[in-house]
Amino acid sequence: GEYASLYAFGIFALAGFSDVLDGYIARKYNMVTKLGRIIDPLADKLMVLAALVCTSVARRIHPVFPVVYFIKEGWQGIQAFRLADRISDMPPANFWGKGATFLYYVAITIAMLFPSESNTAVFIVLCAAIAFSVVAYFTYRARGKRLVDAVDKAKESGIAELPLGGVSTRSSPQILYDYGKGASGTFRDG
């Protein structure tokens, strides 16, 4: 009906707000877990994908956008699960990934609230979101390679665990410097 777009936006905004709130609570009360670092981004990606599909079905965005999003996020998800098998904690999102998510939210919001006037604006914002997503993918891929290389180097050195945020008595500062470079989490011998 007449208010369907507003209802859809309200649900989308509420879901986005609850995601921000649960992340804040998890960080504030030190309740961040490896499972949460996997499930929370997965839930975010599924929500964005659902919104992209719905706005595409409503003919507010071109259908290529949800397809590109699904392919990119699906491939990146497969790579993340492969990485999760090698390390004991997942690194956090970076600027490019957060920026891409923000741009997808902006595009979906414009498409929901201003369906008749927004085709060009939505197209531009979605293209920017895809560009951010591609850069994010390659930065995550490079970080993943550094992490796997560090795990391999640590195993060669006889180190079972390698904290990424600091130096322990069981880790080499040089390995952290060369391969960790600001990532967080702990390597696991695997």
Short mmCIF file of C-alpha atoms in Angstrom, two decimals:
data_model
loop_
_atom_site.label_atom_id
_atom_site.label_comp_id
_atom_site.label_asym_id
_atom_site.label_seq_id
_atom_site.Cartn_x
_atom_site.Cartn_y
_atom_site.Cartn_z
CA GLY A 1 0.00 0.00 0.00
CA GLU A 2 0.78 3.61 0.35
CA TYR A 3 3.00 3.22 3.44
CA ALA A 4 4.75 -0.02 2.46
CA SER A 5 8.05 1.76 1.79
CA LEU A 6 7.94 3.48 5.17
CA TYR A 7 7.22 0.19 6.95
CA ALA A 8 10.04 -1.51 5.05
CA PHE A 9 12.41 1.31 5.92
CA GLY A 10 11.33 1.19 9.58
CA ILE A 11 12.14 -2.51 9.79
CA PHE A 12 15.44 -2.00 7.97
CA ALA A 13 16.40 0.93 10.24
CA LEU A 14 15.42 -0.99 13.39
CA ALA A 15 17.53 -3.97 12.30
CA GLY A 16 20.48 -1.67 11.58
CA PHE A 17 20.10 0.07 14.94
CA SER A 18 19.93 -3.25 16.81
CA ASP A 19 23.11 -4.37 15.02
CA VAL A 20 24.96 -1.23 16.10
CA LEU A 21 23.60 -1.58 19.64
CA ASP A 22 24.59 -5.24 20.04
CA GLY A 23 28.09 -4.49 18.76
CA TYR A 24 28.43 -1.61 21.20
CA ILE A 25 27.24 -3.75 24.11
CA ALA A 26 29.57 -6.62 23.15
CA ARG A 27 32.59 -4.30 23.01
CA LYS A 28 31.69 -2.28 26.13
CA TYR A 29 31.19 -5.35 28.31
CA ASN A 30 34.02 -7.34 26.74
CA MET A 31 31.63 -9.95 25.33
CA VAL A 32 33.21 -10.17 21.87
CA THR A 33 33.67 -13.79 20.78
CA LYS A 34 35.05 -15.58 17.75
CA LEU A 35 31.55 -16.85 16.96
CA GLY A 36 30.22 -13.28 17.22
CA ARG A 37 32.93 -12.03 14.86
CA ILE A 38 31.69 -14.58 12.32
CA ILE A 39 27.91 -14.53 12.90
CA ASP A 40 27.45 -10.76 13.24
CA PRO A 41 28.97 -9.87 9.84
CA LEU A 42 27.08 -12.80 8.29
CA ALA A 43 23.80 -11.46 9.69
CA ASP A 44 24.68 -7.97 8.42
CA LYS A 45 25.41 -9.29 4.95
CA LEU A 46 22.19 -11.32 4.84
CA MET A 47 20.19 -8.28 5.91
CA VAL A 48 21.78 -6.08 3.23
CA LEU A 49 21.30 -8.82 0.62
CA ALA A 50 17.61 -9.20 1.57
CA ALA A 51 17.11 -5.43 1.33
CA LEU A 52 18.90 -5.31 -2.05
CA VAL A 53 16.77 -8.17 -3.38
CA CYS A 54 13.55 -6.55 -2.12
CA THR A 55 14.40 -3.15 -3.59
CA SER A 56 15.34 -4.88 -6.83
CA VAL A 57 12.06 -6.82 -6.96
CA ALA A 58 10.28 -3.50 -6.33
CA ARG A 59 12.21 -2.16 -9.37
CA ARG A 60 13.97 0.52 -7.37
CA ILE A 61 17.47 -0.74 -8.12
CA HIS A 62 18.88 -2.73 -11.01
CA PRO A 63 18.96 -6.50 -10.38
CA VAL A 64 22.68 -6.65 -11.10
CA PHE A 65 23.44 -5.05 -7.71
CA PRO A 66 22.11 -7.86 -5.48
CA VAL A 67 23.76 -10.42 -7.78
CA VAL A 68 27.16 -8.69 -7.59
CA TYR A 69 26.77 -8.30 -3.82
CA PHE A 70 25.89 -11.98 -3.39
CA ILE A 71 28.82 -13.19 -5.50
CA LYS A 72 31.37 -10.93 -3.79
CA GLU A 73 30.15 -11.57 -0.25
CA GLY A 74 29.72 -15.29 -0.89
CA TRP A 75 33.27 -15.63 -2.15
CA GLN A 76 34.64 -13.52 0.69
CA GLY A 77 32.62 -15.59 3.18
CA ILE A 78 34.15 -18.81 1.86
CA GLN A 79 37.60 -17.27 2.26
CA ALA A 80 36.77 -16.11 5.80
CA PHE A 81 35.69 -19.62 6.83
CA ARG A 82 38.92 -21.01 5.39
CA LEU A 83 40.86 -18.43 7.42
CA ALA A 84 38.83 -19.21 10.56
CA ASP A 85 40.05 -22.77 10.29
CA ARG A 86 43.66 -21.55 10.61
CA ILE A 87 43.40 -18.91 13.35
CA SER A 88 41.62 -18.84 16.69
CA ASP A 89 40.03 -15.39 16.33
CA MET A 90 38.83 -13.36 13.36
CA PRO A 91 40.31 -9.92 12.63
CA PRO A 92 37.86 -7.02 12.81
CA ALA A 93 36.37 -5.22 9.82
CA ASN A 94 38.45 -2.48 8.22
CA PHE A 95 37.64 1.02 6.95
CA TRP A 96 36.77 -0.19 3.44
CA GLY A 97 34.40 -2.89 4.65
CA LYS A 98 32.64 -0.55 7.06
CA GLY A 99 32.48 2.12 4.36
CA ALA A 100 30.94 -0.30 1.88
CA THR A 101 28.31 -1.35 4.41
CA PHE A 102 27.51 2.28 5.17
CA LEU A 103 27.13 3.06 1.45
CA TYR A 104 24.82 0.07 0.94
CA TYR A 105 22.68 1.31 3.83
CA VAL A 106 22.55 4.80 2.30
CA ALA A 107 21.58 3.46 -1.14
CA ILE A 108 18.90 1.16 0.28
CA THR A 109 17.52 3.99 2.42
CA ILE A 110 17.30 6.34 -0.58
CA ALA A 111 15.66 3.61 -2.68
CA MET A 112 13.10 2.91 0.05
CA LEU A 113 12.24 6.48 0.99
CA PHE A 114 12.48 8.22 -2.39
CA PRO A 115 11.62 5.59 -4.99
CA SER A 116 10.61 7.83 -7.87
CA GLU A 117 13.30 10.51 -7.62
CA SER A 118 16.33 8.46 -6.66
CA ASN A 119 17.46 6.24 -9.55
CA THR A 120 20.62 8.20 -10.37
CA ALA A 121 21.57 8.80 -6.74
CA VAL A 122 21.04 5.15 -5.81
CA PHE A 123 23.04 4.00 -8.84
CA ILE A 124 25.99 6.27 -7.92
CA VAL A 125 25.97 5.25 -4.26
CA LEU A 126 25.71 1.54 -5.15
CA CYS A 127 28.62 1.87 -7.57
CA ALA A 128 30.66 3.52 -4.80
CA ALA A 129 29.63 0.72 -2.41
CA ILE A 130 30.82 -1.89 -4.91
CA ALA A 131 34.12 -0.03 -5.32
CA PHE A 132 34.59 0.03 -1.54
CA SER A 133 33.65 -3.67 -1.41
CA VAL A 134 36.27 -4.58 -3.99
CA VAL A 135 38.98 -2.66 -2.14
CA ALA A 136 37.82 -4.26 1.13
CA TYR A 137 38.01 -7.72 -0.43
CA PHE A 138 41.61 -7.22 -1.56
CA THR A 139 42.68 -5.72 1.77
CA TYR A 140 41.05 -8.63 3.65
CA ARG A 141 42.71 -11.06 1.28
CA ALA A 142 46.14 -9.48 1.84
CA ARG A 143 45.59 -9.48 5.61
CA GLY A 144 44.49 -13.12 5.48
CA LYS A 145 47.62 -14.06 3.55
CA ARG A 146 49.80 -12.26 6.13
CA LEU A 147 48.01 -14.09 8.93
CA VAL A 148 48.40 -17.49 7.29
CA ASP A 149 52.05 -16.75 6.53
CA ALA A 150 52.58 -15.79 10.18
CA VAL A 151 50.93 -19.02 11.33
CA ASP A 152 53.20 -21.01 9.03
CA LYS A 153 56.29 -19.10 10.17
CA ALA A 154 55.31 -19.51 13.82
CA LYS A 155 54.83 -23.26 13.33
CA GLU A 156 58.26 -23.47 11.71
CA SER A 157 59.68 -21.67 14.76
CA GLY A 158 57.92 -24.04 17.15
CA ILE A 159 55.42 -21.47 18.42
CA ALA A 160 51.97 -22.95 19.12
CA GLU A 161 50.13 -19.64 19.59
CA LEU A 162 50.94 -16.17 18.39
CA PRO A 163 48.98 -13.22 19.84
CA LEU A 164 48.44 -10.57 17.20
CA GLY A 165 47.97 -7.56 19.40
CA GLY A 166 51.11 -7.83 21.48
CA VAL A 167 54.15 -9.93 22.24
CA SER A 168 54.04 -12.85 24.64
CA THR A 169 56.88 -14.98 25.93
CA ARG A 170 55.91 -17.63 23.37
CA SER A 171 56.01 -15.36 20.32
CA SER A 172 58.62 -13.56 18.31
CA PRO A 173 58.42 -9.76 18.04
CA GLN A 174 59.83 -10.00 14.51
CA ILE A 175 57.05 -12.33 13.36
CA LEU A 176 54.47 -9.96 14.84
CA TYR A 177 56.07 -7.00 13.18
CA ASP A 178 56.46 -8.66 9.79
CA TYR A 179 53.12 -10.42 9.59
CA GLY A 180 50.66 -9.23 12.24
CA LYS A 181 50.80 -5.52 11.37
CA GLY A 182 47.89 -4.30 13.43
CA ALA A 183 45.63 -7.33 13.08
CA SER A 184 44.01 -8.65 16.24
CA GLY A 185 43.32 -12.13 17.46
CA THR A 186 45.46 -15.15 18.19
CA PHE A 187 47.02 -17.59 15.75
CA ARG A 188 46.33 -21.22 16.40
CA ASP A 189 48.53 -24.10 15.44
CA GLY A 190 46.39 -25.90 12.92
#
